[in-house]
Amino acid sequence: MDLLIPDIGLLFWMVVVFGLLYFILSKFAWAPITESLKEREDDIQKALDMAEKTRIEMAKLQADNQKLLAEARAERDAILRGAKETADRVIADSRDKATEEGNRIILKAREELQTERQAMVAEVKREVITLSLDIAEKILKKELSDKKSQEELVKSLVAEARLN
Amino acid sequence: MSRFLIRKAFLSIVLFLSTLAAVTAQHDEHHDHGATGEKKKFNVGDMIMHHIKDDHGWEFAHGLTLPLPVILYTQDKGLDVFSSSHFAHEANYNGYVKEHNKIYRAGANGEADKTIKVYDFSITKNVASLLLSAALLLLVFFSVRKGYEKNRGKAPKGLQSFLEPVILFVRDEIAKPNIGPKYAKYLPFLLTLFFFILFNNLLGLLPGGANLTGNIAITMTLAVITFLIVNLSGNKHYWAHLFKPTGVPVALLPIMIPVEIVGVFMKPFSLMVRLFANITAGHIIILSLLGLIFIANDLGGSGMGWGVSPLIIVFSLFMNLIELLVAFLQAFIFTLLTSMYIGSAIEDSHEADHGH
């Protein structure tokens, strides 16, 4: 058993044992182990890819949301503006109509007042005429009966008129 | 569950070994006391050689030897199987003689007859260690595989998560960059190679461990397998490069072609020697350092021996740590170079050719 000369026995056993070891380990250890490692690496890669894809999708979704939000905001503003305009117009219209109606009522009232006054003046005139006619009638009646009394009457009438 | 099984298996192995060892130890002690009376002078060279070389029987400590089966074949006598402990009791057993750790047929006068060829297929210390490491490798990686089955789609756990980075290291740092896209075909071999060398390097560092990866037969087998894989998977570029190097003047071809051919054999040869020399050297250094204690003991008495011990312990501790690094490094280098050789044999273009 020299240091530098290989022993035939050890060579034999080494070839046998190493050969068996190689075949058994290859088939039952290295194959499943490397396969599992590969599988896991693929899984990790897939997961990373998925995460990246999801991130991009999320960003897109967020951009879409932002756009939608902006659109909604713009629409809201438009609606509000429209509503305000409508309200303003309605108010202005109502005001105009009310002014017009008021003016019309006032005008009508003025006209009625005018008519009434004219009627009243006509009434007063008629009264005065009737009264004057009555007086004239009475004077005429007295005059017709007696001269003296006629005078007296005139005198009293004048007095009366003076008293009035 | 698997951890429990491993622990159980490990415990039973240890128990089995220790009972065997204890029985033999008693045996040996009985035997030794009668035979040697005088104190032997310490020989550091013998001690080191005894430790780094193979042996029939696994000696854990002095007098504590696990006997192993001796399997011999001779043409005339056929197959013979017996325990190595027989040689501890008698020099000549069953017609065989053990001399300088080698078994010969006993001649007529009881001396070793070196003319008859004895094929020794014994389960020696190294073979036992080899089997042990193979069992350990199977146990460990079956448990790792079970981990992958159990934790499918989950984070790795326990032994699985401990060894996963190493497996990934072999795949991503050794196989992929050096072999290229066709690495998957060679990965099982590279993984087996890496973990076989690593486990045996580490087992060799244990006290009483065998110097398996520091044995030329082991490194030769590994190197020959690498050689076969490299040359059997070599494509036409590889062979063209070997026999018709591009850009070399025709006048230089008579020199270049032999150089290239020598290179083909030199690569696995360097693999064989590198691993063998690195691991053996590490063992020799640690053993020499420890041997210094006993040399001091012989030279200046037990006081001197005790005196140098603390320093030696610090040095050998340091060397052990270095060896731990070397255990990983050599497994890495062997695998790396193997994958580089495979890569150069199967690459399509000559782009990466400047490495020569």
Short mmCIF file of C-alpha atoms in Angstrom, two decimals:
data_model
loop_
_atom_site.label_atom_id
_atom_site.label_comp_id
_atom_site.label_asym_id
_atom_site.label_seq_id
_atom_site.Cartn_x
_atom_site.Cartn_y
_atom_site.Cartn_z
CA MET A 1 0.00 0.00 0.00
CA ASP A 2 2.30 2.65 -1.31
CA LEU A 3 1.57 6.33 -1.32
CA LEU A 4 1.94 6.92 -5.06
CA ILE A 5 0.85 3.58 -6.51
CA PRO A 6 -2.92 3.10 -6.60
CA ASP A 7 -4.20 -0.09 -4.99
CA ILE A 8 -6.22 -2.29 -7.27
CA GLY A 9 -8.73 -2.99 -4.49
CA LEU A 10 -9.39 0.62 -3.67
CA LEU A 11 -9.62 1.46 -7.38
CA PHE A 12 -12.18 -1.29 -7.82
CA TRP A 13 -14.28 -0.20 -4.86
CA MET A 14 -14.01 3.44 -5.81
CA VAL A 15 -15.24 2.79 -9.35
CA VAL A 16 -18.12 0.69 -8.05
CA VAL A 17 -19.11 3.05 -5.22
CA PHE A 18 -18.69 6.28 -7.14
CA GLY A 19 -20.54 4.85 -10.14
CA LEU A 20 -23.44 3.71 -7.98
CA LEU A 21 -23.40 6.99 -6.09
CA TYR A 22 -23.52 8.90 -9.35
CA PHE A 23 -26.44 6.93 -10.75
CA ILE A 24 -28.46 6.85 -7.54
CA LEU A 25 -27.89 10.50 -6.72
CA SER A 26 -28.55 11.61 -10.31
CA LYS A 27 -31.80 9.74 -10.50
CA PHE A 28 -33.17 10.20 -7.00
CA ALA A 29 -31.52 13.36 -5.69
CA TRP A 30 -30.11 15.71 -8.33
CA ALA A 31 -32.95 15.33 -10.81
CA PRO A 32 -35.77 16.12 -8.37
CA ILE A 33 -33.70 18.77 -6.57
CA THR A 34 -32.68 20.68 -9.69
CA GLU A 35 -36.18 20.32 -11.05
CA SER A 36 -37.66 21.74 -7.86
CA LEU A 37 -35.15 24.57 -7.91
CA LYS A 38 -35.99 25.33 -11.53
CA GLU A 39 -39.68 25.17 -10.79
CA ARG A 40 -39.31 27.53 -7.87
CA GLU A 41 -37.21 29.95 -9.89
CA ASP A 42 -39.82 29.91 -12.63
CA ASP A 43 -42.52 30.52 -10.04
CA ILE A 44 -40.61 33.46 -8.63
CA GLN A 45 -40.02 34.86 -12.11
CA LYS A 46 -43.69 34.42 -12.93
CA ALA A 47 -44.70 36.12 -9.71
CA LEU A 48 -42.35 39.02 -10.43
CA ASP A 49 -43.67 39.36 -13.97
CA MET A 50 -47.21 39.24 -12.63
CA ALA A 51 -46.42 41.94 -10.09
CA GLU A 52 -44.96 44.13 -12.82
CA LYS A 53 -47.99 43.56 -15.04
CA THR A 54 -50.32 44.32 -12.16
CA ARG A 55 -48.38 47.46 -11.35
CA ILE A 56 -48.70 48.69 -14.94
CA GLU A 57 -52.38 47.82 -14.97
CA MET A 58 -52.90 49.61 -11.70
CA ALA A 59 -51.18 52.69 -13.08
CA LYS A 60 -53.41 52.55 -16.15
CA LEU A 61 -56.47 52.08 -14.00
CA GLN A 62 -55.46 55.00 -11.86
CA ALA A 63 -54.97 57.17 -14.93
CA ASP A 64 -58.39 56.11 -16.18
CA ASN A 65 -59.90 56.95 -12.83
CA GLN A 66 -58.23 60.33 -12.88
CA LYS A 67 -59.62 61.01 -16.34
CA LEU A 68 -63.07 59.86 -15.29
CA LEU A 69 -62.92 62.04 -12.22
CA ALA A 70 -61.86 65.05 -14.27
CA GLU A 71 -64.69 64.41 -16.71
CA ALA A 72 -67.20 64.09 -13.89
CA ARG A 73 -65.94 67.28 -12.38
CA ALA A 74 -66.25 69.12 -15.69
CA GLU A 75 -69.76 67.78 -16.18
CA ARG A 76 -70.75 68.82 -12.69
CA ASP A 77 -69.42 72.30 -13.34
CA ALA A 78 -71.35 72.48 -16.60
CA ILE A 79 -74.55 71.33 -14.92
CA LEU A 80 -74.13 73.81 -12.11
CA ARG A 81 -73.43 76.61 -14.52
CA GLY A 82 -76.53 75.67 -16.57
CA ALA A 83 -78.71 75.53 -13.50
CA LYS A 84 -77.49 78.91 -12.33
CA GLU A 85 -78.21 80.43 -15.72
CA THR A 86 -81.69 78.96 -15.77
CA ALA A 87 -82.39 80.20 -12.27
CA ASP A 88 -81.13 83.67 -13.14
CA ARG A 89 -83.28 83.75 -16.22
CA VAL A 90 -86.36 82.61 -14.32
CA ILE A 91 -85.81 85.25 -11.68
CA ALA A 92 -85.29 87.95 -14.27
CA ASP A 93 -88.40 86.86 -16.18
CA SER A 94 -90.51 86.82 -13.03
CA ARG A 95 -89.27 90.25 -12.10
CA ASP A 96 -90.17 91.66 -15.53
CA LYS A 97 -93.60 90.05 -15.46
CA ALA A 98 -94.28 91.33 -11.93
CA THR A 99 -93.27 94.87 -12.89
CA GLU A 100 -95.48 94.75 -15.94
CA GLU A 101 -98.45 93.41 -13.94
CA GLY A 102 -97.96 96.06 -11.28
CA ASN A 103 -97.88 98.77 -13.90
CA ARG A 104 -100.99 97.40 -15.49
CA ILE A 105 -102.84 97.27 -12.14
CA ILE A 106 -101.81 100.78 -11.30
CA LEU A 107 -102.95 102.01 -14.69
CA LYS A 108 -106.29 100.29 -14.35
CA ALA A 109 -106.81 101.68 -10.84
CA ARG A 110 -106.00 105.16 -12.12
CA GLU A 111 -108.49 104.78 -14.94
CA GLU A 112 -111.24 103.61 -12.56
CA LEU A 113 -110.53 106.48 -10.25
CA GLN A 114 -110.86 108.87 -13.15
CA THR A 115 -114.20 107.42 -14.20
CA GLU A 116 -115.51 107.53 -10.66
CA ARG A 117 -114.51 111.15 -10.21
CA GLN A 118 -116.18 112.11 -13.43
CA ALA A 119 -119.33 110.29 -12.31
CA MET A 120 -119.17 112.06 -8.95
CA VAL A 121 -118.70 115.48 -10.60
CA ALA A 122 -121.66 114.73 -12.90
CA GLU A 123 -123.78 113.79 -9.85
CA VAL A 124 -122.83 116.93 -8.02
CA LYS A 125 -123.63 118.95 -11.08
CA ARG A 126 -127.05 117.30 -11.35
CA GLU A 127 -127.74 117.99 -7.64
CA VAL A 128 -126.77 121.58 -8.04
CA ILE A 129 -128.99 121.89 -11.09
CA THR A 130 -131.93 120.25 -9.28
CA LEU A 131 -131.37 122.51 -6.27
CA SER A 132 -131.13 125.56 -8.48
CA LEU A 133 -134.29 124.53 -10.30
CA ASP A 134 -136.08 123.96 -6.97
CA ILE A 135 -135.06 127.39 -5.78
CA ALA A 136 -136.06 128.89 -9.03
CA GLU A 137 -139.38 127.08 -8.87
CA LYS A 138 -140.04 128.29 -5.32
CA ILE A 139 -139.13 131.84 -6.27
CA LEU A 140 -141.33 131.66 -9.23
CA LYS A 141 -144.19 130.30 -7.12
CA LYS A 142 -143.90 133.15 -4.61
CA GLU A 143 -143.66 135.79 -7.20
CA LEU A 144 -146.75 134.57 -8.69
CA SER A 145 -148.81 134.96 -5.42
CA ASP A 146 -147.93 138.40 -3.99
CA LYS A 147 -145.82 141.27 -4.74
CA LYS A 148 -144.89 142.07 -1.30
CA SER A 149 -144.17 138.64 -0.34
CA GLN A 150 -142.20 138.37 -3.48
CA GLU A 151 -140.00 141.04 -2.31
CA GLU A 152 -139.79 139.65 1.08
CA LEU A 153 -138.81 136.38 -0.38
CA VAL A 154 -136.15 137.83 -2.45
CA LYS A 155 -134.99 139.68 0.58
CA SER A 156 -134.94 136.51 2.67
CA LEU A 157 -133.29 134.58 -0.10
CA VAL A 158 -130.64 137.13 -0.40
CA ALA A 159 -130.23 137.11 3.34
CA GLU A 160 -130.01 133.48 3.28
CA ALA A 161 -127.52 133.56 0.45
CA ARG A 162 -125.57 136.14 2.37
CA LEU A 163 -125.65 134.02 5.46
CA ASN A 164 -124.40 131.17 3.42
CA MET B 1 -39.26 12.63 10.58
CA SER B 2 -36.21 12.46 8.32
CA ARG B 3 -34.07 14.18 10.90
CA PHE B 4 -35.14 11.62 13.44
CA LEU B 5 -34.24 8.82 11.02
CA ILE B 6 -30.83 10.31 10.31
CA ARG B 7 -30.11 10.66 13.99
CA LYS B 8 -31.22 7.12 14.61
CA ALA B 9 -29.11 5.76 11.77
CA PHE B 10 -26.09 7.77 12.89
CA LEU B 11 -26.47 6.61 16.48
CA SER B 12 -26.76 3.00 15.50
CA ILE B 13 -23.65 3.25 13.30
CA VAL B 14 -21.68 4.85 16.11
CA LEU B 15 -22.89 2.29 18.62
CA PHE B 16 -22.06 -0.56 16.28
CA LEU B 17 -18.59 0.77 15.58
CA SER B 18 -17.81 1.51 19.21
CA THR B 19 -18.82 -1.94 20.44
CA LEU B 20 -16.73 -3.56 17.74
CA ALA B 21 -13.82 -1.28 18.54
CA ALA B 22 -14.08 -1.94 22.24
CA VAL B 23 -14.03 -5.68 21.72
CA THR B 24 -10.96 -5.49 19.52
CA ALA B 25 -9.24 -3.06 21.83
CA GLN B 26 -9.44 -5.56 24.66
CA HIS B 27 -8.12 -8.19 22.34
CA ASP B 28 -5.20 -6.12 21.15
CA GLU B 29 -4.14 -4.94 24.56
CA HIS B 30 -4.01 -8.49 25.77
CA HIS B 31 -1.85 -9.38 22.86
CA ASP B 32 0.49 -6.36 22.99
CA HIS B 33 1.47 -6.58 26.62
CA GLY B 34 3.11 -9.93 26.27
CA ALA B 35 4.97 -9.13 23.08
CA THR B 36 6.70 -5.77 23.59
CA GLY B 37 8.37 -4.95 26.84
CA GLU B 38 10.80 -2.13 26.09
CA LYS B 39 9.79 1.43 25.22
CA LYS B 40 9.92 2.08 21.51
CA LYS B 41 11.53 5.27 20.27
CA PHE B 42 9.07 7.54 18.53
CA ASN B 43 9.45 7.66 14.75
CA VAL B 44 7.52 10.60 13.30
CA GLY B 45 7.89 9.46 9.69
CA ASP B 46 6.41 6.06 10.40
CA MET B 47 3.60 7.59 12.39
CA ILE B 48 2.68 9.98 9.58
CA MET B 49 2.91 7.36 6.87
CA HIS B 50 0.83 5.01 8.95
CA HIS B 51 -1.86 7.69 9.21
CA ILE B 52 -2.02 8.87 5.63
CA LYS B 53 -1.78 5.43 4.04
CA ASP B 54 -4.49 2.84 3.73
CA ASP B 55 -4.69 -0.04 6.20
CA HIS B 56 -6.52 -3.29 6.77
CA GLY B 57 -8.46 -2.43 9.88
CA TRP B 58 -9.45 1.02 11.05
CA GLU B 59 -7.31 2.30 13.91
CA PHE B 60 -9.05 5.11 15.81
CA ALA B 61 -6.47 5.36 18.55
CA HIS B 62 -3.51 3.29 19.67
CA GLY B 63 -4.84 -0.17 20.41
CA LEU B 64 -8.38 0.77 19.36
CA THR B 65 -8.81 -0.86 16.00
CA LEU B 66 -11.97 -1.74 14.13
CA PRO B 67 -11.27 -4.97 12.24
CA LEU B 68 -12.39 -4.95 8.63
CA PRO B 69 -12.92 -7.79 6.18
CA VAL B 70 -9.94 -8.86 4.12
CA ILE B 71 -10.94 -10.07 0.68
CA LEU B 72 -8.19 -11.72 -1.33
CA TYR B 73 -8.08 -13.42 -4.69
CA THR B 74 -5.33 -15.59 -6.06
CA GLN B 75 -5.58 -17.66 -9.18
CA ASP B 76 -4.85 -20.98 -7.57
CA LYS B 77 -6.52 -20.47 -4.19
CA GLY B 78 -9.53 -18.48 -5.35
CA LEU B 79 -11.42 -16.07 -3.11
CA ASP B 80 -10.55 -15.78 0.58
CA VAL B 81 -12.44 -13.65 3.09
CA PHE B 82 -11.44 -13.21 6.75
CA SER B 83 -11.17 -10.54 9.41
CA SER B 84 -8.18 -8.24 9.46
CA SER B 85 -7.84 -8.82 13.20
CA HIS B 86 -6.21 -12.18 12.43
CA PHE B 87 -3.06 -10.39 11.30
CA ALA B 88 -2.88 -8.67 14.68
CA HIS B 89 -2.58 -12.02 16.38
CA GLU B 90 -0.33 -13.90 14.02
CA ALA B 91 1.91 -12.88 11.15
CA ASN B 92 0.91 -15.82 9.04
CA TYR B 93 -2.78 -16.53 8.73
CA ASN B 94 -4.54 -18.89 6.37
CA GLY B 95 -1.49 -19.05 4.12
CA TYR B 96 -1.15 -15.25 3.88
CA VAL B 97 1.53 -12.98 5.28
CA LYS B 98 1.19 -9.26 5.91
CA GLU B 99 4.39 -7.38 5.34
CA HIS B 100 4.64 -3.58 5.31
CA ASN B 101 0.90 -3.36 5.12
CA LYS B 102 0.81 -5.54 2.01
CA ILE B 103 -0.55 -9.05 1.92
CA TYR B 104 1.46 -11.80 0.23
CA ARG B 105 1.09 -15.51 -0.04
CA ALA B 106 3.14 -17.36 2.55
CA GLY B 107 5.92 -19.40 1.05
CA ALA B 108 7.11 -22.77 2.22
CA ASN B 109 9.32 -21.28 4.95
CA GLY B 110 6.57 -18.98 6.26
CA GLU B 111 8.15 -15.96 4.54
CA ALA B 112 6.27 -13.82 2.05
CA ASP B 113 6.29 -15.28 -1.45
CA LYS B 114 6.27 -12.22 -3.70
CA THR B 115 6.15 -14.20 -6.94
CA ILE B 116 2.48 -15.09 -6.56
CA LYS B 117 0.17 -12.19 -7.42
CA VAL B 118 -2.42 -11.53 -4.73
CA TYR B 119 -5.39 -9.37 -5.72
CA ASP B 120 -6.42 -7.50 -2.61
CA PHE B 121 -10.06 -6.37 -2.71
CA SER B 122 -10.22 -5.92 1.05
CA ILE B 123 -12.62 -3.51 2.70
CA THR B 124 -9.70 -1.45 3.94
CA LYS B 125 -9.92 1.66 6.08
CA ASN B 126 -10.27 3.77 2.94
CA VAL B 127 -12.91 1.51 1.41
CA ALA B 128 -14.85 1.57 4.69
CA SER B 129 -14.57 5.34 4.75
CA LEU B 130 -15.66 5.45 1.12
CA LEU B 131 -18.74 3.38 1.90
CA LEU B 132 -19.46 5.49 4.95
CA SER B 133 -19.23 8.69 2.94
CA ALA B 134 -21.42 7.22 0.21
CA ALA B 135 -24.02 6.28 2.81
CA LEU B 136 -23.76 9.76 4.31
CA LEU B 137 -24.15 11.39 0.90
CA LEU B 138 -27.20 9.29 0.11
CA LEU B 139 -28.71 9.98 3.52
CA VAL B 140 -28.10 13.71 3.30
CA PHE B 141 -29.30 14.24 -0.25
CA PHE B 142 -32.31 11.98 0.06
CA SER B 143 -33.30 14.05 3.05
CA VAL B 144 -32.71 17.22 1.00
CA ARG B 145 -34.85 15.82 -1.79
CA LYS B 146 -37.57 14.99 0.71
CA GLY B 147 -37.36 18.59 1.84
CA TYR B 148 -38.10 19.75 -1.68
CA GLU B 149 -41.05 17.42 -1.91
CA LYS B 150 -42.43 18.44 1.47
CA ASN B 151 -41.85 22.17 1.12
CA ARG B 152 -43.09 22.43 -2.47
CA GLY B 153 -44.03 26.03 -3.07
CA LYS B 154 -42.68 27.01 0.35
CA ALA B 155 -39.38 28.37 1.67
CA PRO B 156 -36.64 25.73 2.15
CA LYS B 157 -36.08 24.42 5.68
CA GLY B 158 -33.33 22.74 7.71
CA LEU B 159 -30.73 20.68 5.86
CA GLN B 160 -32.38 21.63 2.58
CA SER B 161 -31.85 25.35 3.14
CA PHE B 162 -28.32 24.67 4.39
CA LEU B 163 -27.26 22.81 1.25
CA GLU B 164 -29.35 24.69 -1.30
CA PRO B 165 -26.89 27.60 -1.60
CA VAL B 166 -24.08 25.07 -2.17
CA ILE B 167 -26.05 23.29 -4.88
CA LEU B 168 -26.92 26.63 -6.44
CA PHE B 169 -23.27 27.65 -6.20
CA VAL B 170 -22.18 24.56 -8.13
CA ARG B 171 -24.90 25.18 -10.70
CA ASP B 172 -24.67 28.94 -11.13
CA GLU B 173 -21.01 29.67 -10.41
CA ILE B 174 -19.28 26.51 -11.62
CA ALA B 175 -21.42 24.73 -14.22
CA LYS B 176 -23.30 27.53 -15.98
CA PRO B 177 -20.50 30.02 -16.71
CA ASN B 178 -17.92 27.38 -17.69
CA ILE B 179 -19.96 24.85 -19.64
CA GLY B 180 -22.52 27.14 -21.19
CA PRO B 181 -26.12 26.43 -22.18
CA LYS B 182 -25.65 22.64 -22.24
CA TYR B 183 -24.67 22.54 -18.57
CA ALA B 184 -27.72 20.57 -17.41
CA LYS B 185 -26.39 17.32 -18.88
CA TYR B 186 -23.19 17.53 -16.80
CA LEU B 187 -24.66 19.00 -13.64
CA PRO B 188 -25.41 15.66 -11.91
CA PHE B 189 -21.79 14.57 -12.37
CA LEU B 190 -20.43 17.91 -11.16
CA LEU B 191 -22.69 17.87 -8.11
CA THR B 192 -21.73 14.29 -7.27
CA LEU B 193 -18.06 15.15 -7.76
CA PHE B 194 -18.23 18.30 -5.65
CA PHE B 195 -20.08 16.78 -2.73
CA PHE B 196 -18.10 13.54 -2.85
CA ILE B 197 -14.81 15.44 -2.58
CA LEU B 198 -16.17 17.88 -0.01
CA PHE B 199 -17.66 15.21 2.25
CA ASN B 200 -14.55 13.06 2.09
CA ASN B 201 -12.24 16.01 2.67
CA LEU B 202 -14.23 16.89 5.77
CA LEU B 203 -14.47 13.28 6.96
CA GLY B 204 -10.70 13.03 6.55
CA LEU B 205 -10.26 15.92 8.97
CA LEU B 206 -12.08 14.11 11.75
CA PRO B 207 -9.85 12.40 14.32
CA GLY B 208 -9.37 8.82 13.17
CA GLY B 209 -10.73 9.68 9.76
CA ALA B 210 -9.25 8.03 6.67
CA ASN B 211 -7.17 10.03 4.22
CA LEU B 212 -9.48 9.13 1.35
CA THR B 213 -9.22 12.16 -0.96
CA GLY B 214 -5.48 12.12 -0.26
CA ASN B 215 -5.25 8.68 -1.79
CA ILE B 216 -3.96 8.42 -5.33
CA ALA B 217 -6.41 5.65 -6.29
CA ILE B 218 -9.39 7.85 -5.41
CA THR B 219 -8.14 10.97 -7.16
CA MET B 220 -7.09 8.84 -10.13
CA THR B 221 -10.56 7.39 -10.49
CA LEU B 222 -12.09 10.87 -10.35
CA ALA B 223 -9.57 12.22 -12.84
CA VAL B 224 -10.09 9.31 -15.22
CA ILE B 225 -13.86 9.79 -15.12
CA THR B 226 -13.34 13.48 -15.88
CA PHE B 227 -10.97 12.55 -18.71
CA LEU B 228 -13.52 10.16 -20.19
CA ILE B 229 -16.38 12.65 -19.94
CA VAL B 230 -14.34 15.47 -21.46
CA ASN B 231 -13.03 13.44 -24.37
CA LEU B 232 -16.22 11.52 -25.05
CA SER B 233 -18.23 14.73 -25.25
CA GLY B 234 -15.59 16.59 -27.29
CA ASN B 235 -17.10 18.01 -30.49
CA LYS B 236 -15.39 18.49 -33.84
CA HIS B 237 -14.01 21.89 -32.82
CA TYR B 238 -12.27 20.26 -29.88
CA TRP B 239 -10.63 17.60 -32.01
CA ALA B 240 -9.86 20.05 -34.80
CA HIS B 241 -8.19 22.30 -32.30
CA LEU B 242 -6.16 19.33 -31.09
CA PHE B 243 -4.87 18.12 -34.44
CA LYS B 244 -5.13 21.20 -36.62
CA PRO B 245 -4.67 24.26 -34.38
CA THR B 246 -5.79 27.41 -36.17
CA GLY B 247 -3.33 30.26 -36.62
CA VAL B 248 -0.28 28.08 -36.02
CA PRO B 249 2.41 28.02 -38.74
CA VAL B 250 2.75 24.63 -40.43
CA ALA B 251 6.39 24.41 -39.36
CA LEU B 252 5.33 24.49 -35.72
CA LEU B 253 2.75 21.74 -36.06
CA PRO B 254 5.20 18.89 -35.27
CA ILE B 255 5.74 20.59 -31.91
CA MET B 256 2.24 21.87 -31.29
CA ILE B 257 0.34 18.64 -31.93
CA PRO B 258 2.35 16.58 -29.39
CA VAL B 259 2.03 19.46 -26.93
CA GLU B 260 -1.74 19.53 -27.37
CA ILE B 261 -1.96 15.76 -27.00
CA VAL B 262 0.16 15.83 -23.87
CA GLY B 263 -2.17 18.59 -22.63
CA VAL B 264 -5.16 16.30 -22.99
CA PHE B 265 -3.58 13.86 -20.57
CA MET B 266 -1.97 16.52 -18.44
CA LYS B 267 -5.27 18.08 -17.47
CA PRO B 268 -6.69 15.06 -15.63
CA PHE B 269 -3.23 14.20 -14.36
CA SER B 270 -2.96 17.63 -12.74
CA LEU B 271 -6.43 17.16 -11.25
CA MET B 272 -5.35 13.85 -9.78
CA VAL B 273 -2.11 15.17 -8.32
CA ARG B 274 -3.56 18.46 -7.08
CA LEU B 275 -6.25 16.90 -4.92
CA PHE B 276 -4.00 14.08 -3.72
CA ALA B 277 -1.11 16.39 -2.84
CA ASN B 278 -3.21 19.09 -1.19
CA ILE B 279 -5.09 16.76 1.10
CA THR B 280 -2.11 14.55 1.91
CA ALA B 281 0.08 17.57 2.56
CA GLY B 282 -2.49 19.00 4.93
CA HIS B 283 -2.61 15.76 6.86
CA ILE B 284 1.19 15.54 6.93
CA ILE B 285 1.51 19.08 8.29
CA ILE B 286 -0.98 18.50 11.10
CA LEU B 287 0.59 15.14 11.96
CA SER B 288 4.09 16.63 11.88
CA LEU B 289 3.03 19.39 14.25
CA LEU B 290 1.54 16.85 16.63
CA GLY B 291 4.63 14.67 16.14
CA LEU B 292 6.78 17.55 17.39
CA ILE B 293 5.29 17.05 20.86
CA PHE B 294 6.51 13.47 20.95
CA ILE B 295 9.90 14.38 19.47
CA ALA B 296 10.29 16.97 22.22
CA ASN B 297 9.23 14.33 24.70
CA ASP B 298 11.96 11.99 23.42
CA LEU B 299 14.62 14.70 23.37
CA GLY B 300 13.98 16.58 26.62
CA GLY B 301 11.76 14.40 28.74
CA SER B 302 8.07 14.69 29.48
CA GLY B 303 8.46 18.26 30.82
CA MET B 304 9.64 19.41 27.43
CA GLY B 305 6.83 17.49 25.78
CA TRP B 306 4.22 19.18 27.95
CA GLY B 307 6.01 22.52 27.54
CA VAL B 308 5.72 22.67 23.73
CA SER B 309 2.18 21.32 23.72
CA PRO B 310 0.30 24.63 24.06
CA LEU B 311 2.20 26.15 21.16
CA ILE B 312 1.71 23.03 19.04
CA ILE B 313 -1.99 23.01 19.86
CA VAL B 314 -2.32 26.60 18.66
CA PHE B 315 -0.44 25.77 15.45
CA SER B 316 -2.37 22.61 14.74
CA LEU B 317 -5.64 24.37 15.48
CA PHE B 318 -4.65 26.99 12.94
CA MET B 319 -3.69 24.28 10.45
CA ASN B 320 -6.99 22.52 11.01
CA LEU B 321 -8.83 25.71 10.16
CA ILE B 322 -6.71 26.09 7.04
CA GLU B 323 -7.51 22.50 6.16
CA LEU B 324 -11.22 23.25 6.58
CA LEU B 325 -10.79 25.97 3.99
CA VAL B 326 -8.73 23.66 1.77
CA ALA B 327 -11.46 21.01 2.00
CA PHE B 328 -13.91 23.43 0.38
CA LEU B 329 -11.34 24.95 -1.92
CA GLN B 330 -10.14 21.66 -3.39
CA ALA B 331 -13.69 20.41 -3.94
CA PHE B 332 -14.39 23.72 -5.67
CA ILE B 333 -11.22 23.67 -7.78
CA PHE B 334 -11.64 20.09 -8.92
CA THR B 335 -15.22 20.74 -9.95
CA LEU B 336 -14.41 24.10 -11.50
CA LEU B 337 -11.55 22.72 -13.61
CA THR B 338 -13.64 19.73 -14.64
CA SER B 339 -16.42 22.02 -15.83
CA MET B 340 -13.88 24.22 -17.63
CA TYR B 341 -12.45 21.20 -19.44
CA ILE B 342 -15.95 20.04 -20.37
CA GLY B 343 -16.78 23.57 -21.47
CA SER B 344 -13.73 23.76 -23.73
CA ALA B 345 -14.58 20.36 -25.22
CA ILE B 346 -18.15 21.23 -26.16
CA GLU B 347 -17.95 24.92 -27.02
CA ASP B 348 -19.04 25.78 -30.55
CA SER B 349 -16.74 28.63 -31.51
CA HIS B 350 -13.13 29.39 -30.73
CA GLU B 351 -13.94 32.68 -29.11
CA ALA B 352 -12.77 31.72 -25.64
CA ASP B 353 -9.58 30.20 -26.92
CA HIS B 354 -7.13 32.62 -25.40
CA GLY B 355 -7.01 30.63 -22.18
CA HIS B 356 -4.20 28.41 -23.45
#
